[in-house]
PDB file of C-alpha atoms in Angstrom:
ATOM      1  CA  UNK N   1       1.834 -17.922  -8.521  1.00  0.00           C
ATOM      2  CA  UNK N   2       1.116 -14.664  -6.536  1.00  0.00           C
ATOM      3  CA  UNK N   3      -2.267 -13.138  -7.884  1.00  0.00           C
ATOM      4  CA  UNK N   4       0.018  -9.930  -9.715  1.00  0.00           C
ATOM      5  CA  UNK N   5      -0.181  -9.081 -13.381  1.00  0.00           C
ATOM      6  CA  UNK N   6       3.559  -7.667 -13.967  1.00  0.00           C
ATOM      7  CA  UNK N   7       2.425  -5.398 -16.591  1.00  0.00           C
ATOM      8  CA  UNK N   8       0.029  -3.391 -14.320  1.00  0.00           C
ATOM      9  CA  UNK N   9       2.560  -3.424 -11.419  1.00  0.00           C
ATOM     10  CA  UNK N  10       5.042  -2.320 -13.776  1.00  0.00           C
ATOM     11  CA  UNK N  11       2.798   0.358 -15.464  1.00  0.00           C
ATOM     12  CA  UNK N  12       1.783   2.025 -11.727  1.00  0.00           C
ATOM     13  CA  UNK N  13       5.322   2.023 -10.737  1.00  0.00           C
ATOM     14  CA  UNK N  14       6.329   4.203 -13.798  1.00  0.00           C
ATOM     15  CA  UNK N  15       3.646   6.558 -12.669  1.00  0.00           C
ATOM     16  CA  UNK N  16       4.254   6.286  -8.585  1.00  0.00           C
ATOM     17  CA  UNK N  17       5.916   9.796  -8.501  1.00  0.00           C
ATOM     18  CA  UNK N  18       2.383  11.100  -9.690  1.00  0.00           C
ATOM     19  CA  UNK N  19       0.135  10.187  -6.725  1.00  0.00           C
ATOM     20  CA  UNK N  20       0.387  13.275  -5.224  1.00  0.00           C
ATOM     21  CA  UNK N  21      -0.198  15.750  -8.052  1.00  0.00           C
ATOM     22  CA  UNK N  22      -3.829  16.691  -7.583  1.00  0.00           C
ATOM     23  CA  UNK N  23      -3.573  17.847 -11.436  1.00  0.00           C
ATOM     24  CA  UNK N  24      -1.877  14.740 -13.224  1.00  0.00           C
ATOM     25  CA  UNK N  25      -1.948  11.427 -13.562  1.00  0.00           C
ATOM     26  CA  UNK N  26      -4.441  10.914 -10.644  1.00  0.00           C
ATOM     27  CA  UNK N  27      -6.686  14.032 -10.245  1.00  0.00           C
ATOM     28  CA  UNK N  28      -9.788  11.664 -10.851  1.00  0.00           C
ATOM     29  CA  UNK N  29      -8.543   9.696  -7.795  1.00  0.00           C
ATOM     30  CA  UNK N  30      -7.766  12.717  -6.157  1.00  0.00           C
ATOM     31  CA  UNK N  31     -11.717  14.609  -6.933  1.00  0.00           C
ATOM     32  CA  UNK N  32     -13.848  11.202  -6.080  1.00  0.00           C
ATOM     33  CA  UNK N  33     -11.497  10.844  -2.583  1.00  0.00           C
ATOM     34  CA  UNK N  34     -14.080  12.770  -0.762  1.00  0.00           C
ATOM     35  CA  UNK N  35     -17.368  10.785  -2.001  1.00  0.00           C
ATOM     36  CA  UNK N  36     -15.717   7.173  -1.512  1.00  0.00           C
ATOM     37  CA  UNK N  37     -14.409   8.547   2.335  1.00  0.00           C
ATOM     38  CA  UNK N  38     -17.672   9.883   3.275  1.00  0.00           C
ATOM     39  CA  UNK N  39     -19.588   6.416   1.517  1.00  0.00           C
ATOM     40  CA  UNK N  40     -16.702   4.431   3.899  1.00  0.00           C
ATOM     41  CA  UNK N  41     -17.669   6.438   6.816  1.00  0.00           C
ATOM     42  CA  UNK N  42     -21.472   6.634   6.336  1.00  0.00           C
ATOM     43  CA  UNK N  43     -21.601   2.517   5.652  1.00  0.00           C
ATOM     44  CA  UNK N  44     -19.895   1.815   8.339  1.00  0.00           C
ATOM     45  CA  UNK N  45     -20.673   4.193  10.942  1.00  0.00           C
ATOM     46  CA  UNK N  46     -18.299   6.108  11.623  1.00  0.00           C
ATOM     47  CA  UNK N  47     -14.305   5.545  11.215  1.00  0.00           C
ATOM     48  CA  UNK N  48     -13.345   6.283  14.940  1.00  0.00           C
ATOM     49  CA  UNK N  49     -10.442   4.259  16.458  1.00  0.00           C
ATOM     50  CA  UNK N  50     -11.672   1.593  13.827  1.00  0.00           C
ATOM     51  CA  UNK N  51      -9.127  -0.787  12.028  1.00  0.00           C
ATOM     52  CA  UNK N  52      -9.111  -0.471   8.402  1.00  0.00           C
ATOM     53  CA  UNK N  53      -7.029  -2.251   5.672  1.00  0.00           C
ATOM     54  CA  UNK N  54      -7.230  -0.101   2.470  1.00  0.00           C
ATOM     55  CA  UNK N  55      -6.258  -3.133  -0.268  1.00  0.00           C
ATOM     56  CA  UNK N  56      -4.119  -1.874  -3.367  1.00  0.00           C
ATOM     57  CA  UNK N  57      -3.548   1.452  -1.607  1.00  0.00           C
ATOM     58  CA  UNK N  58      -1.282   3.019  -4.170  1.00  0.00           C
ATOM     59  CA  UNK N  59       0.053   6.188  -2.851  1.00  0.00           C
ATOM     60  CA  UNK N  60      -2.065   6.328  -0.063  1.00  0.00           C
ATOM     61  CA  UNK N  61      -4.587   8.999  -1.099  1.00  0.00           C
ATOM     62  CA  UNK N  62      -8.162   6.726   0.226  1.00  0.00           C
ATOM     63  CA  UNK N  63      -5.283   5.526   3.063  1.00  0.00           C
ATOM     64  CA  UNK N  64      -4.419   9.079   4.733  1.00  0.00           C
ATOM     65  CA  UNK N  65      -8.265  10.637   4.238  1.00  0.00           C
ATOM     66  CA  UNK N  66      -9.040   7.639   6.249  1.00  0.00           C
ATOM     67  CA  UNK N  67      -7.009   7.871   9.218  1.00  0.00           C
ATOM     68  CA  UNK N  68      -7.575  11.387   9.218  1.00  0.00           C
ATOM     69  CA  UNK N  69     -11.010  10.806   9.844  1.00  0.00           C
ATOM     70  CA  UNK N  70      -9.612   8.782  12.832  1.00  0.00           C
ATOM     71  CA  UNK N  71      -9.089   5.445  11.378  1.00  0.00           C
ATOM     72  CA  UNK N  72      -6.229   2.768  12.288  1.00  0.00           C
ATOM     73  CA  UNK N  73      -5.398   2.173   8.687  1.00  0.00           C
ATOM     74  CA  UNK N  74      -3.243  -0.435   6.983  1.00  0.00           C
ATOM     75  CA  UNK N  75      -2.495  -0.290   3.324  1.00  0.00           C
ATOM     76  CA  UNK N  76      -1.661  -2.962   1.392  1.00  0.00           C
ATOM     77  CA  UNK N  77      -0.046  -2.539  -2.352  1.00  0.00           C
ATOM     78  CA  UNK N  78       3.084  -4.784  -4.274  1.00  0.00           C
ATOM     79  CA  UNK N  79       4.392  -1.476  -6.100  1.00  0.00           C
ATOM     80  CA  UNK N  80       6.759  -0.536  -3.980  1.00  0.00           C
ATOM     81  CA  UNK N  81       7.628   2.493  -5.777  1.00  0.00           C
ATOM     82  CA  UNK N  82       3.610   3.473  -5.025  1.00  0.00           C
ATOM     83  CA  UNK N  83       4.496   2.376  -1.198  1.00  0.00           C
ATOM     84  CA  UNK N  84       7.600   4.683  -1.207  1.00  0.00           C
ATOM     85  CA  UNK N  85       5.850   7.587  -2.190  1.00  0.00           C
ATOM     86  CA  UNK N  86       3.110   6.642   0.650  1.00  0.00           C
ATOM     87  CA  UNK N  87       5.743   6.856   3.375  1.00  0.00           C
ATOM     88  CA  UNK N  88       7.090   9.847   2.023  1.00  0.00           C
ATOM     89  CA  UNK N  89       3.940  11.507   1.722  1.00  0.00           C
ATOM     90  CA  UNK N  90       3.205  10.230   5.422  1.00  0.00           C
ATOM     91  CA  UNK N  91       5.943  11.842   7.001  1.00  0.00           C
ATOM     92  CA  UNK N  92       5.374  15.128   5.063  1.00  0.00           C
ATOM     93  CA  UNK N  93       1.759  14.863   6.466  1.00  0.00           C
ATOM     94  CA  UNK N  94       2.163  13.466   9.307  1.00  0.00           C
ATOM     95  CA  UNK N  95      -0.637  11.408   9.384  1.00  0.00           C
ATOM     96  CA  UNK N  96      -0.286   8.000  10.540  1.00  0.00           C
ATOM     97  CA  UNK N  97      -0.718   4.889   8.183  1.00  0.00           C
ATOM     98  CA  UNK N  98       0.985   1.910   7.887  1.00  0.00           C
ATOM     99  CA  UNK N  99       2.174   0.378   4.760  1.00  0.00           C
ATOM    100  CA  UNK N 100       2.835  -2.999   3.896  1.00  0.00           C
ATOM    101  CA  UNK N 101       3.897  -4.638   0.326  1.00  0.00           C
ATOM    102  CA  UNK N 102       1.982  -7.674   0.459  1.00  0.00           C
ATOM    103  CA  UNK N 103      -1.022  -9.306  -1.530  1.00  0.00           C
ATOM    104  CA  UNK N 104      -4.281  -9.440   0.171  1.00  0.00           C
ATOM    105  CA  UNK N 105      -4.168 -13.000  -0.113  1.00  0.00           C
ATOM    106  CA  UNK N 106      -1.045 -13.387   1.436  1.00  0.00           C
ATOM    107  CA  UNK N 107      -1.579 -10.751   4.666  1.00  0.00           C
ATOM    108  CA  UNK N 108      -4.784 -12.919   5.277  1.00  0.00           C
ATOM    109  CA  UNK N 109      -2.739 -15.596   5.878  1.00  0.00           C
ATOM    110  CA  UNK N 110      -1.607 -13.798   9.252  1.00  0.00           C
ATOM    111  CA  UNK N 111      -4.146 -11.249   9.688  1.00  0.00           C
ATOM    112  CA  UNK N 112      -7.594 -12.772   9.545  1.00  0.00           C
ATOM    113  CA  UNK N 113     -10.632 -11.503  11.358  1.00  0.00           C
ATOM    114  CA  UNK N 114      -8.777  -8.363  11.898  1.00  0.00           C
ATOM    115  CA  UNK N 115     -10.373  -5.383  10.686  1.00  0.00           C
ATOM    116  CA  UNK N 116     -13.311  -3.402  10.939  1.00  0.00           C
ATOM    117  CA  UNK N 117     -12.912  -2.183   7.912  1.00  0.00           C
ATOM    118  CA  UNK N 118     -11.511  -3.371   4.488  1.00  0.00           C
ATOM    119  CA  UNK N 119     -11.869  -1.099   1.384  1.00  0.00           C
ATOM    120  CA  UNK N 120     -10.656  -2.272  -1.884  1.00  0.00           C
ATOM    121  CA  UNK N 121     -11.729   0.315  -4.634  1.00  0.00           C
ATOM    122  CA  UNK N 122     -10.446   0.528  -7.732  1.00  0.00           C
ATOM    123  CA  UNK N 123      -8.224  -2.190  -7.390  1.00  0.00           C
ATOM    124  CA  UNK N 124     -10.069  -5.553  -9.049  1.00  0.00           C
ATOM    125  CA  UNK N 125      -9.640  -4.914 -12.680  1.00  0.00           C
ATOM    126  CA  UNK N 126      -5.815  -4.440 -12.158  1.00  0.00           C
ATOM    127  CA  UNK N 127      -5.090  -8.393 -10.774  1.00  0.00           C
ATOM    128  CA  UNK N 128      -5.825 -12.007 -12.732  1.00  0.00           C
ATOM    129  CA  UNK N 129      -7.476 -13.226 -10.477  1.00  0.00           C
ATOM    130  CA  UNK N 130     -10.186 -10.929  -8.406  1.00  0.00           C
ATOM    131  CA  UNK N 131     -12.344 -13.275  -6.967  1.00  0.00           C
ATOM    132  CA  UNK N 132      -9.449 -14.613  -5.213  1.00  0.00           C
ATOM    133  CA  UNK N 133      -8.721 -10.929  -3.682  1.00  0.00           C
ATOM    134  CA  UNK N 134     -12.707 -10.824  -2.930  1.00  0.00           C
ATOM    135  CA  UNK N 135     -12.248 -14.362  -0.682  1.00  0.00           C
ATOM    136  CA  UNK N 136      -8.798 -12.795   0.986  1.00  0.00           C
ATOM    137  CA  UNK N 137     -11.285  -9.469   2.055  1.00  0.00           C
ATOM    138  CA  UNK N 138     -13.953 -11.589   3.544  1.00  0.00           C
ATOM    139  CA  UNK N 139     -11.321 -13.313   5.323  1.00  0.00           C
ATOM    140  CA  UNK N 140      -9.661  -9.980   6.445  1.00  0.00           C
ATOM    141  CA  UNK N 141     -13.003  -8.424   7.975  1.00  0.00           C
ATOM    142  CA  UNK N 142     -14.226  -9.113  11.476  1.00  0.00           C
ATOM    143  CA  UNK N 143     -17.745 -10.569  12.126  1.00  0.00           C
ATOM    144  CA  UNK N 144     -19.958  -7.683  11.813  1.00  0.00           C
ATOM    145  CA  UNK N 145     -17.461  -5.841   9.732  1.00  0.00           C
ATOM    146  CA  UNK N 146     -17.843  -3.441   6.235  1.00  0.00           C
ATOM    147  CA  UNK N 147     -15.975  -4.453   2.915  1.00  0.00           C
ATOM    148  CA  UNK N 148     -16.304  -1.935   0.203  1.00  0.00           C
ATOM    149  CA  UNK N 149     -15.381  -2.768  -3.480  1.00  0.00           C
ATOM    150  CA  UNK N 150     -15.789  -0.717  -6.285  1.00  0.00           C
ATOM    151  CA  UNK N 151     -14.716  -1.340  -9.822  1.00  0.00           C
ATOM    152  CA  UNK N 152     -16.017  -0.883 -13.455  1.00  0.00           C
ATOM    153  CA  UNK N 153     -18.330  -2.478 -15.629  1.00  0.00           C
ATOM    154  CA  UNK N 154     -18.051  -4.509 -18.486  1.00  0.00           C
ATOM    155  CA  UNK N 155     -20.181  -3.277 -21.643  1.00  0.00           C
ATOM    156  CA  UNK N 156     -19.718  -1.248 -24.584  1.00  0.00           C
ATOM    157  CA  UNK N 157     -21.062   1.901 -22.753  1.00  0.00           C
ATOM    158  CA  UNK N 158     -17.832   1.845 -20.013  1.00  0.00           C
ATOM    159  CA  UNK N 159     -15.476   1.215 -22.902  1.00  0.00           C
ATOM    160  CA  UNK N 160     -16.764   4.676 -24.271  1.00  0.00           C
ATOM    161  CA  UNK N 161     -16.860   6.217 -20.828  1.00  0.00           C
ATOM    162  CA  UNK N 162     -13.695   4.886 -18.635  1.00  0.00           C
ATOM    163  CA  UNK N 163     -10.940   4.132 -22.027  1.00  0.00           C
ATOM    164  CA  UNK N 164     -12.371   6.220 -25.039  1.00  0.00           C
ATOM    165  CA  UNK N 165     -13.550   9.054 -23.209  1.00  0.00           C
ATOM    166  CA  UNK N 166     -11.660   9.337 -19.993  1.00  0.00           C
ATOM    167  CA  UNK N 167      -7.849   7.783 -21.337  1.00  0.00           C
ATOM    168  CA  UNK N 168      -7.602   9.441 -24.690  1.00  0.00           C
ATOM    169  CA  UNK N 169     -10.540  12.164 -25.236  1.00  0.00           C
ATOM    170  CA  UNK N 170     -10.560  14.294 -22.184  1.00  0.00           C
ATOM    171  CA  UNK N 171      -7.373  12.336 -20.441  1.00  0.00           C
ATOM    172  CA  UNK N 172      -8.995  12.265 -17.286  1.00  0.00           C
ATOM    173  CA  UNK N 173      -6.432   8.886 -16.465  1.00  0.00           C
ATOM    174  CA  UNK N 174      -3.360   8.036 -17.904  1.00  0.00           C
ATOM    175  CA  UNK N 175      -3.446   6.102 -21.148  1.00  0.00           C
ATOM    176  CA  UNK N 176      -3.855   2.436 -20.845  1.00  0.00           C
ATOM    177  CA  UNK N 177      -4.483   2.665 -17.400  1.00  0.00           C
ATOM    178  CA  UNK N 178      -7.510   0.385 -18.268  1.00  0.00           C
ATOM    179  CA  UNK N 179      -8.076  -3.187 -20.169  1.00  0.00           C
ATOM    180  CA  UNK N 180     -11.885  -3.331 -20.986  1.00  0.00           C
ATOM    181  CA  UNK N 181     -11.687  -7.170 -20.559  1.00  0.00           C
ATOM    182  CA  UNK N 182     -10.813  -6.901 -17.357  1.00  0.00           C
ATOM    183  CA  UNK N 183     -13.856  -5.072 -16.668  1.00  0.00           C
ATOM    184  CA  UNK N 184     -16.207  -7.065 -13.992  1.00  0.00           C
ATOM    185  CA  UNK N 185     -20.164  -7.084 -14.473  1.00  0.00           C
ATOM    186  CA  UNK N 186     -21.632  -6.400 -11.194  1.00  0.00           C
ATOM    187  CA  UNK N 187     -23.555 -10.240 -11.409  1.00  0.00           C
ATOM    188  CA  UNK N 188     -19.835 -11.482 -11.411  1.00  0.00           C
ATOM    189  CA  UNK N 189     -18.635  -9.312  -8.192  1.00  0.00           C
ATOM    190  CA  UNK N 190     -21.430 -10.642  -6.438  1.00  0.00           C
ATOM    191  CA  UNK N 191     -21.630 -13.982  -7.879  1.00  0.00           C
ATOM    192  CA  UNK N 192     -17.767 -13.820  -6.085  1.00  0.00           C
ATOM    193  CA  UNK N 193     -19.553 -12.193  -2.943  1.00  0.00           C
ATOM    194  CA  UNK N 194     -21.568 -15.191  -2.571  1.00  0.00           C
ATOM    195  CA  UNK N 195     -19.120 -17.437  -2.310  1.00  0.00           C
ATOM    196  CA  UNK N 196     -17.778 -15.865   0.461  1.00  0.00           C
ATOM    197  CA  UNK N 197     -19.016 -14.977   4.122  1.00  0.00           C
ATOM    198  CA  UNK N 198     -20.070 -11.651   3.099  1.00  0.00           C
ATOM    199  CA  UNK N 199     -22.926 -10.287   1.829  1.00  0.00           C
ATOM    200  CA  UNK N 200     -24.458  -7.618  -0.860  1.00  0.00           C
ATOM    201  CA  UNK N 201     -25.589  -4.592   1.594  1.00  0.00           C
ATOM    202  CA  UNK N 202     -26.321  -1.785  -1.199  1.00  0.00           C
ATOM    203  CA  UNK N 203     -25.035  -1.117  -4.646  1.00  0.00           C
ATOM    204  CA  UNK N 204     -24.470   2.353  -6.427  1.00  0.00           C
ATOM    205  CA  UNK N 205     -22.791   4.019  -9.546  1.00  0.00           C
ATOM    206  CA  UNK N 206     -20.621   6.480  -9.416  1.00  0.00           C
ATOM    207  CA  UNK N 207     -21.081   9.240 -12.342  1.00  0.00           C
ATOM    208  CA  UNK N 208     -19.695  12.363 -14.170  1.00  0.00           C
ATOM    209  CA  UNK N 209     -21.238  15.402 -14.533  1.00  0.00           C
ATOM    210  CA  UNK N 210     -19.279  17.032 -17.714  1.00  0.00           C
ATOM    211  CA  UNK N 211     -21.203  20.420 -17.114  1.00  0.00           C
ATOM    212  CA  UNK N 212     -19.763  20.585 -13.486  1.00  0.00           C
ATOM    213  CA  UNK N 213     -17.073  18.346 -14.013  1.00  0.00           C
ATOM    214  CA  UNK N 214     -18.264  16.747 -10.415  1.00  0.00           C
ATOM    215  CA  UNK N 215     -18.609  13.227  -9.180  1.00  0.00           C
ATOM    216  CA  UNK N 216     -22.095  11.847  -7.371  1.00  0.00           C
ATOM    217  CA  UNK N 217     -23.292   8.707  -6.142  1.00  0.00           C
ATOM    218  CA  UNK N 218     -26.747   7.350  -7.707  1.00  0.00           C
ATOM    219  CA  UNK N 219     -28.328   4.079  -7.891  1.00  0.00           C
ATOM    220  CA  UNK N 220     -30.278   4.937 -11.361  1.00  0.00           C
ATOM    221  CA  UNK N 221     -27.560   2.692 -13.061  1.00  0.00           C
ATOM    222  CA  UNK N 222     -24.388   1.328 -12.328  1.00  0.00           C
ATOM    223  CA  UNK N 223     -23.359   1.203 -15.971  1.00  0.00           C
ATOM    224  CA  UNK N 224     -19.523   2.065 -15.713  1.00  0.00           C
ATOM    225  CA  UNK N 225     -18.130   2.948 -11.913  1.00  0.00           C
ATOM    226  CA  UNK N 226     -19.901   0.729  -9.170  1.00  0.00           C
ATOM    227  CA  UNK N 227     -19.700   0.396  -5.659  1.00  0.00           C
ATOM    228  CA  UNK N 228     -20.868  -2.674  -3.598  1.00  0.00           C
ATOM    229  CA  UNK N 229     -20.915  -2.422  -0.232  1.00  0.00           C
ATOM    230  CA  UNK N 230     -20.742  -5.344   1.898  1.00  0.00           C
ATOM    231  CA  UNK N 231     -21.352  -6.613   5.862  1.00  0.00           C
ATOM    232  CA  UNK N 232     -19.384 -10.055   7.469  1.00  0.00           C
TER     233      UNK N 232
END
């Protein structure tokens, strides 16, 4: 069985014609873009002619900042409604990506050692099996390469944060988007790390500021919205 949960492909297909709107369904994707771009960039120094496979790349929001930054990007998703509205919204920008629908497992198959680059944010909690899509990344990267995950924790403090608060008090994200259960501790994404070539580089939380309503990177907890950066 491919590593897909139908109900999450179905529920991001229903919202595909969304991706774009920088005030619906996705604004939070659309207001943290800039922080995870400039964490890519800064980790990996510099995004320059560099080969990067953006895994579970929705409408291509991370996909097009990247190669506008001068990346070779390849995005990988299995909504194909989310991949139509990424080659639409490539020819309206005219920003060159390409887009695949394939599982990260199975593009490894033909593709590994590859990239200099492989980002998979936001993408972990959505499939049955992550570790799985953790081992298909390491395989993906080139020796010497950068693989950035993020994802969200699993305790009772992101259940308040990422479903109570962000789905249904201040619908930041559309309802549901979320299943605290498949939530991942940060000991179990890099318990999967380890088994794997890569390994842990640096680790920060990504955080809210409801006065500001801005994002920021810190390292004084990674509570509910991580990032783990990793080198091959």
């Amino acid at each position: 069985m491919s590593n897909v949960d139908v109900d999450e492909l179905a529920k991001f297909s229903e919202l595909a014609n969304s991706w774009w709107d920088r005030n619906g369904e996705f604004k939070s994707l659309h207001d943290i873009n800039p922080l995870r771009v400039d964490l890519i960039e800064q980790q990996s120094g510099g995004l320059f002619d560099k080969r990067i496979l953006d895994v579970g790349c929705g409408g291509g929001i991370l996909s097009e900042a990247l190669a506008q930054r001068g990346g070779v990007v390849t995005g990988l998703d299995m909504a194909k409604a989310s991949l139509d509205v990424a080659n639409l919204h490539r020819l309206e920008s005219g920003i060159k990506v390409d887009y695949v629908l394939s599982t990260a497992e199975d593009w490894a198959l033909e593709n590994a050692g590859q990239y200099d680059i492989v980002a998979c944010l936001e993408m972990l909690e959505h499939v049955p099996n992550p570790a799985s899509v953790v081992k298909a990344c390491a395989t993906l990267v080139k020796p010497g390469g950068v693989v950035v995950f993020s994802t969200i924790n699993r305790n009772v403090k992101s259940y308040v944060m990422a479903i109570a608060a962000a789905e249904y008090l201040f619908n930041m994200v559309p309802k549901g988007t979320h299943e605290h259960s498949k939530f991942i501790k940060p000991s179990e994404l890099v318990s999967m790390i380890e088994k794997t070539s890569l390994h842990v580089d640096m680790m920060t939380g990504l955080h809210f500021n409801p006065l500001t309503q801005g994002y920021y990177f810190s390292d004084s907890n990674v509570d509910v919205n991580y990032f783990i950066v990793c080198k091959n």
